[in-house]
XYZ file of C-alpha atoms in Angstrom:
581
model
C 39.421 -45.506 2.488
C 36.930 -45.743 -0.522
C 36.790 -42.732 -2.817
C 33.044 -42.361 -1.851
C 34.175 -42.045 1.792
C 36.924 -39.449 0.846
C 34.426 -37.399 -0.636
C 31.932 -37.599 2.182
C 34.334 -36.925 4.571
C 35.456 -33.567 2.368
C 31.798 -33.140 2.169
C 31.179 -32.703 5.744
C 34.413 -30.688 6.535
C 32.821 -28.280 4.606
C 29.650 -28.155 5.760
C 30.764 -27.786 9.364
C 34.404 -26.661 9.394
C 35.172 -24.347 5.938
C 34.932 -20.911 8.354
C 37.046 -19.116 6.575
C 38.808 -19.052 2.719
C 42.118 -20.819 3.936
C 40.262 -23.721 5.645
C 38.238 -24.222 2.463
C 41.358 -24.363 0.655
C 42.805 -26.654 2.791
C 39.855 -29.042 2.557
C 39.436 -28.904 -1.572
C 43.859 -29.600 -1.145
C 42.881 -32.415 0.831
C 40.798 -33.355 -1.593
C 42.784 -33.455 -4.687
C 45.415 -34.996 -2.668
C 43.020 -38.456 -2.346
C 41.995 -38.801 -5.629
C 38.956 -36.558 -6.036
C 38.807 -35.259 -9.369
C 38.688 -31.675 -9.914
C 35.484 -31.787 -11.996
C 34.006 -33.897 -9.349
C 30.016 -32.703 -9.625
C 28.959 -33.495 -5.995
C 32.345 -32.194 -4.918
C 32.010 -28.870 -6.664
C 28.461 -28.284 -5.762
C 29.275 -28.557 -2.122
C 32.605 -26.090 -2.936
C 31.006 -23.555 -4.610
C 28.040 -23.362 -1.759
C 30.449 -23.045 0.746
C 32.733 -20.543 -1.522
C 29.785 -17.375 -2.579
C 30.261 -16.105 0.943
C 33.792 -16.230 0.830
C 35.694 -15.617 -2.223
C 33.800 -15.128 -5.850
C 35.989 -15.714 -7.816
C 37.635 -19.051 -6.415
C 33.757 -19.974 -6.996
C 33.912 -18.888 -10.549
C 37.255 -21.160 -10.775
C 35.735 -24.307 -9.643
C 32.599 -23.372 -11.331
C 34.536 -23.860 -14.664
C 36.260 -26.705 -14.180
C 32.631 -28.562 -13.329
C 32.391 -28.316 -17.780
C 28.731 -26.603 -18.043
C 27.195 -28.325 -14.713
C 23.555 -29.741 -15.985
C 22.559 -29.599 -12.103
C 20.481 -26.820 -11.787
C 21.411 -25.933 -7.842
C 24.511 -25.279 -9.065
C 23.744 -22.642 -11.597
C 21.346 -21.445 -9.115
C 23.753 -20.949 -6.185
C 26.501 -19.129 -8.667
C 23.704 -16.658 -9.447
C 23.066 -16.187 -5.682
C 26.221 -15.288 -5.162
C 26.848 -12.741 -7.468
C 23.136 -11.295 -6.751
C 24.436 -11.287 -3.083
C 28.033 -10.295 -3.564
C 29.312 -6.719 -3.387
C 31.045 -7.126 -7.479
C 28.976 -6.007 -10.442
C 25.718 -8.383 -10.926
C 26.267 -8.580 -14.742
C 27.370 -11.960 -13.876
C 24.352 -13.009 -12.980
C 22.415 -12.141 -16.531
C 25.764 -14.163 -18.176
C 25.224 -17.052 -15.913
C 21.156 -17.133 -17.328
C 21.807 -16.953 -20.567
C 24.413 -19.708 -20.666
C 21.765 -21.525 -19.101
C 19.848 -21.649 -21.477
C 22.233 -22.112 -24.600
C 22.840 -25.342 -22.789
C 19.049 -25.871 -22.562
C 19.219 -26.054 -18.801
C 16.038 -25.137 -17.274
C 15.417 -22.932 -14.730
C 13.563 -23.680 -11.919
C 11.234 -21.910 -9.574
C 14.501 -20.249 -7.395
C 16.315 -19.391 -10.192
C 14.039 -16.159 -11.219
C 14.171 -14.798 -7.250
C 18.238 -14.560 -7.507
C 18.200 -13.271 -10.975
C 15.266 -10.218 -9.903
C 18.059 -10.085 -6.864
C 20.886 -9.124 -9.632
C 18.734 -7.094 -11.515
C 17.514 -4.984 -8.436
C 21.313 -4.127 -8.618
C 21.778 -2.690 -12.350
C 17.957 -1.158 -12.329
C 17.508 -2.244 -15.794
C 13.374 -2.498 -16.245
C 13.562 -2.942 -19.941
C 15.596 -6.757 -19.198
C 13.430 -7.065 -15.398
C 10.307 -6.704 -18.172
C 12.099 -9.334 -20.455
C 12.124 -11.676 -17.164
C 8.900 -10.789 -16.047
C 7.781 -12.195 -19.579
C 9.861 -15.208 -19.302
C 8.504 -16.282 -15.661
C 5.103 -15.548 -17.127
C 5.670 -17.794 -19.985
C 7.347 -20.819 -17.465
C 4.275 -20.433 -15.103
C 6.563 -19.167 -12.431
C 4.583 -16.171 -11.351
C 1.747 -17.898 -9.161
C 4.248 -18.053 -6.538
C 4.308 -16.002 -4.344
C 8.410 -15.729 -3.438
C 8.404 -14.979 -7.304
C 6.174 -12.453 -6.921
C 7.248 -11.299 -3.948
C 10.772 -10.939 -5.833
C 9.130 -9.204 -9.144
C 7.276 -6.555 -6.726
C 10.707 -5.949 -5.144
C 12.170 -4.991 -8.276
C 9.885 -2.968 -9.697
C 9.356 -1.012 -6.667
C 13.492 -1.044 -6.432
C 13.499 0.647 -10.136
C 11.004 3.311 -9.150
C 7.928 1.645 -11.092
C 5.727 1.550 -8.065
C 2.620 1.704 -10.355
C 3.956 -1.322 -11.550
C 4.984 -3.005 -8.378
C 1.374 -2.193 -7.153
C -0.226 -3.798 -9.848
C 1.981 -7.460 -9.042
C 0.861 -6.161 -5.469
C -3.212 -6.545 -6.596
C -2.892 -9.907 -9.032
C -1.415 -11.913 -5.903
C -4.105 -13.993 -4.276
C -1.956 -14.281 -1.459
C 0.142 -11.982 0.150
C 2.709 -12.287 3.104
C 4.078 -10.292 5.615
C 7.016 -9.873 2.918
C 4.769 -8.625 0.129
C 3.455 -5.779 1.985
C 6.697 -4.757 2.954
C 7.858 -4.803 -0.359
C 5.095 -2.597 -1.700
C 4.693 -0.385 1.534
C 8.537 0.456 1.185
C 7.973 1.168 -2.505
C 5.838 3.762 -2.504
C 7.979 5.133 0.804
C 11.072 5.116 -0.864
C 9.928 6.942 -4.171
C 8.331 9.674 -2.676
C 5.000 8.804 -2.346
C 4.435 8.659 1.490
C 0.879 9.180 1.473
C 0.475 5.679 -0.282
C 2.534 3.760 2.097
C 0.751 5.022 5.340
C -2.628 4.095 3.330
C -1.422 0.517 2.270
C 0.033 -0.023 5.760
C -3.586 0.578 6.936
C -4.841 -2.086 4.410
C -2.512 -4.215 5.878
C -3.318 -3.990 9.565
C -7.297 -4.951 8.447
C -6.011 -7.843 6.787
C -4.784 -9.020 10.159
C -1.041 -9.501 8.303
C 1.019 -8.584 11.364
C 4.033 -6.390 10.652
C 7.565 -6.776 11.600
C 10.732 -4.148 11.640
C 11.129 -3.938 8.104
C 6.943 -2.994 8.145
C 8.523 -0.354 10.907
C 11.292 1.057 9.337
C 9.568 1.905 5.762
C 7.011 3.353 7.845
C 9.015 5.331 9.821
C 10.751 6.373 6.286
C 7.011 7.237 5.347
C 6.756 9.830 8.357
C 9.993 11.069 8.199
C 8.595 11.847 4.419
C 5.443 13.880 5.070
C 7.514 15.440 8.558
C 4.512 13.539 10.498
C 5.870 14.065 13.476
C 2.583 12.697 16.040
C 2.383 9.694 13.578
C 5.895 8.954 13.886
C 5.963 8.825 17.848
C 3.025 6.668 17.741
C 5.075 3.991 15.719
C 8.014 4.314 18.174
C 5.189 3.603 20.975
C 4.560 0.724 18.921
C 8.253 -0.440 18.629
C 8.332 -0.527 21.961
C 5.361 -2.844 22.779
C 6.287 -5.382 20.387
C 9.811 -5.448 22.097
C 11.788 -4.164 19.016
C 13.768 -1.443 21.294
C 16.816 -3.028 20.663
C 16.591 -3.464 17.086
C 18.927 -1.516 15.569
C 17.378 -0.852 12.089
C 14.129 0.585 13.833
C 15.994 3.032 16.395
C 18.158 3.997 13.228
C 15.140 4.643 11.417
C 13.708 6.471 14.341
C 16.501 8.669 14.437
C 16.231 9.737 11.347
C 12.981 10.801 12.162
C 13.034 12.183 14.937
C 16.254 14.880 13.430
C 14.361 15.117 10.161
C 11.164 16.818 11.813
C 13.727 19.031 13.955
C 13.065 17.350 17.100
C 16.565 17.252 18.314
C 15.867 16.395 22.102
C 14.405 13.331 20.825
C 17.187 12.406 18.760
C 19.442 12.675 21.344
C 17.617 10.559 23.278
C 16.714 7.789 21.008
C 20.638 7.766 20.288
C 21.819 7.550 24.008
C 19.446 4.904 24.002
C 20.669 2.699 21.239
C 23.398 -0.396 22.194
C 25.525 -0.961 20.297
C 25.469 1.990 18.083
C 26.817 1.593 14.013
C 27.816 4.098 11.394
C 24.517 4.475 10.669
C 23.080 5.883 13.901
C 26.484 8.214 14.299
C 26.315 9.197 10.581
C 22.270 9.870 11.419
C 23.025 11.685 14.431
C 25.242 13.965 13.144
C 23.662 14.821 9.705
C 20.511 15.390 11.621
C 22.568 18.448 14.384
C 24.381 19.612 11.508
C 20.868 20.092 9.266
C 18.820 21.029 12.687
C 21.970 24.098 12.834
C 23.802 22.381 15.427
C 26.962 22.602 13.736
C 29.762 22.467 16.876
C 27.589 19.871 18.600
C 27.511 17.535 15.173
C 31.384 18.274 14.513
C 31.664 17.248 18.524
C 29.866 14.005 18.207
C 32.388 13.358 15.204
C 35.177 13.515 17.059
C 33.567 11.002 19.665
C 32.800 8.651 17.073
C 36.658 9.018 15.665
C 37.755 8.131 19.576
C 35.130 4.888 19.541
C 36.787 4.162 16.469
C 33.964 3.960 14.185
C 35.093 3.915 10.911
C 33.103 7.431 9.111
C 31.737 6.616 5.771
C 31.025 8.841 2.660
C 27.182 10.680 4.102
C 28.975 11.121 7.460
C 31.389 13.541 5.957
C 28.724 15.070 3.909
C 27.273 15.850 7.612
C 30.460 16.956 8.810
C 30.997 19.318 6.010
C 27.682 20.738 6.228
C 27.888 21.757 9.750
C 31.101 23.485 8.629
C 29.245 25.089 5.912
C 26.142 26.095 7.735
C 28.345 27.641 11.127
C 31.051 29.527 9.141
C 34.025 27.323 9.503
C 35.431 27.765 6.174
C 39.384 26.391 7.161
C 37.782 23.605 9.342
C 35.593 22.460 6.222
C 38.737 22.061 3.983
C 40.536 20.597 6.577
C 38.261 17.594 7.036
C 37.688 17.472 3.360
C 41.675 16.707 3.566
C 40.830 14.484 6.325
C 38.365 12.544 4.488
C 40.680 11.349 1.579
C 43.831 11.279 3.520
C 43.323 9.411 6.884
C 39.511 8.028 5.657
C 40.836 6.935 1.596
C 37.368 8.075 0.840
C 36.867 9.622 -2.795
C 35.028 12.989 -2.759
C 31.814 12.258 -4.425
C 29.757 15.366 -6.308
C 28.165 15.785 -2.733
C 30.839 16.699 -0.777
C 32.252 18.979 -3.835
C 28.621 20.649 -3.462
C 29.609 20.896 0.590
C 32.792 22.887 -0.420
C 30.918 25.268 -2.762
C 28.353 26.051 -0.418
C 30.659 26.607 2.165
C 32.596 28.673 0.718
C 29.578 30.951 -1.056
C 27.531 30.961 2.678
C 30.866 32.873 3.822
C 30.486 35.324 0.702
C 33.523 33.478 -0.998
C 31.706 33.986 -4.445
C 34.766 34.492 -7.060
C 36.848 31.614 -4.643
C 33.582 29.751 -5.503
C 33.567 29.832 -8.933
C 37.167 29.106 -8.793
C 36.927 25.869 -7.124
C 33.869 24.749 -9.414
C 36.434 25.000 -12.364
C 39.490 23.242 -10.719
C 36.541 20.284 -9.510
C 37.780 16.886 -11.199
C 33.709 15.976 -11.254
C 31.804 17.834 -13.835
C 29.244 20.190 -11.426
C 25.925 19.305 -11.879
C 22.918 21.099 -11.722
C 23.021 21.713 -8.063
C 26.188 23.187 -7.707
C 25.544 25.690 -10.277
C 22.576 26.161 -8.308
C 24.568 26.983 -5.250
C 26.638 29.692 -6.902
C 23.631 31.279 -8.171
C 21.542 31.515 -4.949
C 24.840 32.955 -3.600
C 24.975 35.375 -6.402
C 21.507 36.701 -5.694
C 22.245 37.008 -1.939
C 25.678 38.616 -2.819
C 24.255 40.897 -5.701
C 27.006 39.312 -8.108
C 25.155 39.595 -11.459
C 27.897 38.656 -13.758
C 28.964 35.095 -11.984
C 24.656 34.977 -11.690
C 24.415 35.358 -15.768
C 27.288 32.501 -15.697
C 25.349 30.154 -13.434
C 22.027 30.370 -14.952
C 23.788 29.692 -17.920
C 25.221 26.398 -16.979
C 21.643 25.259 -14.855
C 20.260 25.714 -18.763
C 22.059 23.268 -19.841
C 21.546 20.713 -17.402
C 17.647 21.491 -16.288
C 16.493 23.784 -18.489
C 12.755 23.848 -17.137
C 13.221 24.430 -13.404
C 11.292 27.503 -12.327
C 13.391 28.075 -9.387
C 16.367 29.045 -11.293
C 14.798 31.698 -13.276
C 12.855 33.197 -9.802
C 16.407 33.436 -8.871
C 18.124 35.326 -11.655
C 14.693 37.502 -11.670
C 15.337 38.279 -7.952
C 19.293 39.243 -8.379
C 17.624 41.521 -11.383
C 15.231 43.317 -9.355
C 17.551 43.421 -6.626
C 19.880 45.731 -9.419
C 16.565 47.741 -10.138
C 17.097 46.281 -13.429
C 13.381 45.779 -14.055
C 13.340 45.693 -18.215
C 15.564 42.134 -17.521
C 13.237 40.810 -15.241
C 10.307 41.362 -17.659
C 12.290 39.344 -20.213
C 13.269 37.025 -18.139
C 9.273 36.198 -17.020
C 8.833 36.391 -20.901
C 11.480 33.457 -21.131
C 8.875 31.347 -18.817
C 5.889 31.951 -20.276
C 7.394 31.761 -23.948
C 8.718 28.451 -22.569
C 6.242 27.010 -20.404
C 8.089 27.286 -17.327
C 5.333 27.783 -14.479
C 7.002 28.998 -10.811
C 6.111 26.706 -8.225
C 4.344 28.509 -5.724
C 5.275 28.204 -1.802
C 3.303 26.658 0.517
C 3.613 25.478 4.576
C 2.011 22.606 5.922
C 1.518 22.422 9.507
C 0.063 19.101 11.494
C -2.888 19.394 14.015
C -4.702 16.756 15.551
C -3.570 14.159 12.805
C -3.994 16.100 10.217
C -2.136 18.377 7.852
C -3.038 21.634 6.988
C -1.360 23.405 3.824
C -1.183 27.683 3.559
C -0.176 29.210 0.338
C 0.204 32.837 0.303
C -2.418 35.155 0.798
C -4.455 31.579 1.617
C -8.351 32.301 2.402
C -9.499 28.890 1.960
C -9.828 27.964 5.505
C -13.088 27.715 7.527
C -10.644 29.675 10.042
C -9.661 32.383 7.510
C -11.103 35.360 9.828
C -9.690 34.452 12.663
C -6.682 33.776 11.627
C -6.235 37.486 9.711
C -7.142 38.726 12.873
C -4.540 36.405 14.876
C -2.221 37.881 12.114
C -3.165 41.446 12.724
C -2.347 41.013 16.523
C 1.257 39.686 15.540
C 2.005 42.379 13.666
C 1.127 44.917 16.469
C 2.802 43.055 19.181
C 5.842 42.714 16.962
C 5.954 46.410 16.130
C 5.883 47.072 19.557
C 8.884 44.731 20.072
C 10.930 46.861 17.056
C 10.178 45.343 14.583
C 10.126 46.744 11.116
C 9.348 44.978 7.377
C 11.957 44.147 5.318
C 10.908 45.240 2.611
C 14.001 45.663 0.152
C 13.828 41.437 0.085
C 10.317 42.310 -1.808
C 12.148 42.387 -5.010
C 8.593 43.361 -6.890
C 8.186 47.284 -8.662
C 5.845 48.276 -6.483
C 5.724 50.957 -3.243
C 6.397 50.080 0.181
C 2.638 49.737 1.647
C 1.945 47.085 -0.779
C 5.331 45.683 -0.090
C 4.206 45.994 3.510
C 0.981 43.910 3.052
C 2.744 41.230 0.569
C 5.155 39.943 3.759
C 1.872 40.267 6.087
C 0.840 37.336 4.391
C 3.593 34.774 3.874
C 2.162 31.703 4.108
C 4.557 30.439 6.805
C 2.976 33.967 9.232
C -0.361 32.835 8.388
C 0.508 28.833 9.231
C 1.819 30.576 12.840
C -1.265 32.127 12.768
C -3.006 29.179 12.973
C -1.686 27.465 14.673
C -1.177 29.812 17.942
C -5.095 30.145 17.624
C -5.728 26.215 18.001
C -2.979 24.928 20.368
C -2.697 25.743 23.975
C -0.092 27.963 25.174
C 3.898 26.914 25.167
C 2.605 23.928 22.931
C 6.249 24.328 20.010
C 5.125 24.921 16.471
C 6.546 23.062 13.680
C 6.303 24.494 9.897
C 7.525 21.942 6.542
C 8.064 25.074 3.879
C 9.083 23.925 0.369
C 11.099 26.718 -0.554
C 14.070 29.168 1.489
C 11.908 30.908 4.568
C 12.727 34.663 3.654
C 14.839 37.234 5.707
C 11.560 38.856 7.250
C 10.065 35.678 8.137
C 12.879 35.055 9.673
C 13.430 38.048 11.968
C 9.242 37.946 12.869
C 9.468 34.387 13.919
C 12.971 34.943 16.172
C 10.312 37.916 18.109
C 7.274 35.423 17.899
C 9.271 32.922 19.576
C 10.223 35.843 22.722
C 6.218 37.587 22.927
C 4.440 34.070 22.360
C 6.900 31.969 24.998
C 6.828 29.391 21.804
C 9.318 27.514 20.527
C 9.157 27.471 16.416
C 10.779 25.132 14.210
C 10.724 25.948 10.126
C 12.019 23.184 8.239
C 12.571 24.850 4.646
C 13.758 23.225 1.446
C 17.923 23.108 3.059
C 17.798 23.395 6.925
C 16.028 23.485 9.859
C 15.533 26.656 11.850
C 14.899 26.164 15.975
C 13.548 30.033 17.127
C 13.193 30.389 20.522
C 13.438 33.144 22.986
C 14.066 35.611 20.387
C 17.107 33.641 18.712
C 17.393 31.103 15.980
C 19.857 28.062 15.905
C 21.093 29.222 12.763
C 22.651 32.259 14.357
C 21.850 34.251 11.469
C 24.159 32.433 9.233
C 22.100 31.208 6.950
């Protein structure tokens, strides 16, 4: 048989039969064995093809005995597969750069695999340096090349960027959109997503279930709850109710706006159920302060056999945290590095601390935060001072703030904090420094708000709020609660208003929290036994707290607060939380 044969022949093995790394080796052995030369070109092209979803670095071995390739598919499919492999991508820049020492010249699918890498090390100052390059080489009219720069940008956080490539395309698929829609998503920005995905519909660009699932991301976002079940109507009549990545997507939602019947049934619903939709389900019960029921749904998942990853034990050691279980925490932390080989990231340190300072563990606390192999970040520290204020432990507070000053020396929250565990001492000359501190500094406190969503729409309450066209009414409505409360047994907490003044005005200041006066609202424009959901952007306070458990008993209305950490479920006069919060 002619050598051209024998190389055919090795050709098409691989094509159709290399399945696996050993049959590929057996094929390149065969190979060899007939006379084709290790630095065969057509030989090695078809090898290293086959080899980037199989085994890198045998790639990188043939690669280099090919002596600096000058086909260009070749360079271009050893990029691929390090943009596409699970190693570091800096392999990919190395790869460009010998490229052009050699004066190869890229071509027009070079640039998408190296934007592919880069998306990878989020470097914008070298994604800029390509974005100049594909410029210059007259690459950028295309749109997979655009596509690929809009990804990257958006990838990196520059969505002002991305959207700018987004406008200067002439032409822009189904893929573009995505791209830019998920962008905006994915950085925050919500509100931009839902409006470009609107755009997009009046271009007639039809979406698909990547459209879905950074919309869905969107909702989950803002807590648009109606929106959200609209899109799942959607899902369902263009026959995507099997795709995993939507349903996924949709549980998320449906846990993250605290409606946990809908989780549970999305989830029953799902075939052929991942990590993801377990590790969803249960970090959505354990945030929703259905601790037992997430750590339940664990152990079913460990007796499927679904192999947990890292976020599901920061749900699992959550729901510890949140329900008390300070011995079963530690013991899956144990679990999760001895059975699992899974390396405790700063998260599920930040699990162990709050767990242990929600049980009033404060000194044990600070303990554990100095024996921690990570350095604590911001949050932690965080953690130990919230628990201080709660606790009234001023001297591991001091300590705290201390360490937050390091790390994030501007954040208001921190100093309301530290001000709070002050006045909570009566130590009112430190709290006047302290709010000298700010002001000296610049540090302005964010003030709370609630947003509630009525007919489509989203309504925002800030304390005290008049604003609204409903403002009357709504005193009124709040006037009512307070009688019907009182009547119930309820009385004011007033030693959590941590201000020098005397108990009336202390009285009047927790009247009008803007989460009561969101309630307010919204039991004057829905019908009766219609639930009320609240988005709060800070901790809902300990009267709040005990007024919406009796709203939930004299209204008949279920009321779910999702605050800055956790959900709260009050109905008939209890709270999911238990009052361990």
């Amino acid at each position: 048989m002619q050598s051209s044969q024998i190389l055919q022949k090795c050709i098409a093995l691989l094509q159709n039969n290399a399945t696996s790394i050993l049959k590929l080796k057996q094929i390149h052995a065969y190979s060899i064995n007939h006379g084709i030369l290790l630095t065969n070109p057509d030989m090695g092209k078809h090898l290293i093809y086959t080899l980037i979803s199989l085994d890198m670095l045998y790639a990188r071995k043939v690669f280099s005995l090919l002596r600096n390739p000058p086909n260009v598919f070749i360079w271009n499919t050893m990029i691929r597969g390090y943009a596409e492999s699970d190693e570091t991508p800096f392999p990919v820049i190395q790869l460009y750069r010998e490229m052009q020492t050699l004066c190869i010249e890229p071509d027009s699918h070079t640039y998408p695999f190296v934007f592919k890498g880069l998306n990878k090390l989020l470097d914008v100052k070298l994604g800029e340096m390509m974005h100049c390059v594909v410029l210059k080489n007259g690459f950028e009219r295309l749109v997979f090349v655009k596509n690929c720069l809009l990804h990257f940008y958006a990838a990196c956080g520059r969505v002002e960027t991305a959207y700018k490539v987004f406008e200067s395309m002439p032409e822009r698929d189904v893929v573009g959109w995505n791209s830019v829609i998920n962008g905006f998503a994915m950085n925050g920005r919500p509100n931009e997503a839902l409006t470009l995905y609107r755009e997009m519909s009046l271009t007639g660009v039809d979406p698909d279930s990547f459209t879905i699932v950074s919309l869905l991301s969107a909702c989950t976002e803002l807590g648009a709850l109606a929106l959200g079940r609209r899109v799942h109507v959607y899902i369902l009549k263009a026959g995507w109710s099997e795709n995993l990545q939507a349903n996924n997507g949709l549980l998320d939602l449906y846990a993250k706006c605290g409606s946990i019947s809908e989780t549970k049934k999305v989830f029953d619903e799902i075939k052929g159920k991942n990590v993801v939709s377990w590790t969803s389900l249960i970090v959505g019960l354990a945030v929703n302060g259905f601790g037992k029921e997430a750590l339940d749904h664990f152990m079913e998942m460990e007796k499927q056999e679904i192999v947990p990853v890292e976020i599901t034990f920061v749900g699992v050691l959550y729901a510890c945290s949140h329900c008390g279980m300070v011995n079963e925490g530690f013991d899956y932390f144990q679990k999760m590095q001895e059975k699992y080989g899974i390396k405790p990231r700063i998260e599920h340190y930040g699990c162990m601390v709050d767990l242990l300072c929600r049980s009033g563990k404060i000194e044990e606390a600070y303990n554990y935060i100095k024996k921690m192999p990570l350095l604590p970040n911001a949050v932690i520290w965080r953690t130990l001072l919230g628990a201080c204020t709660v606790h009234g432990n001023v001297t591991l507070g001091e300590i705290a703030r201390a360490q937050i000053s390091k790390l994030e020396p501007r954040e208001s929250g921190d100093y309301v904090l530290l001000s709070n565990l002050y006045a909570s001492e009566q130590r009112w000359s430190d709290v006047h420094q302290l709010r000298r501190t700010m002001l000296k500094q610049g540090v302005k406190k964010i003030p709370g708000f609630s947003l509630v969503e009525l007919g489509n729409r989203f309504y925002e309450f800030v304390m005290g709020d008049r604003s609204h066209p409903q403002a009357e009414q709504i005193y009124e409505k709040l006037m009512e609660i307070t009688k019907k409360l009182r009547l119930e047994g309820y009385v004011p907490r007033t030693e959590y208003v941590l201000a020098d003044i005397d108990e009336e005005e202390k009285e009047h200041a927790l009247s009008y929290h803007s989460e009561k006066i969101a309630v307010a609202f919204m039991l004057l424009n829905t019908s009766p036994g219609t639930p009320i959901r609240i988005m709060k952007n800070l901790r809902v306070c300990a009267d709040c707290h005990l007024a919406f458990k009796l709203i939930s008993k004299v209204y008949d209305r279920e009321i779910v607060v999702r605050d800055r950490s956790r959900f709260h479920h009050f109905k008939n006069g209890m709270c999911s939380c238990k009052d361990y919060w």
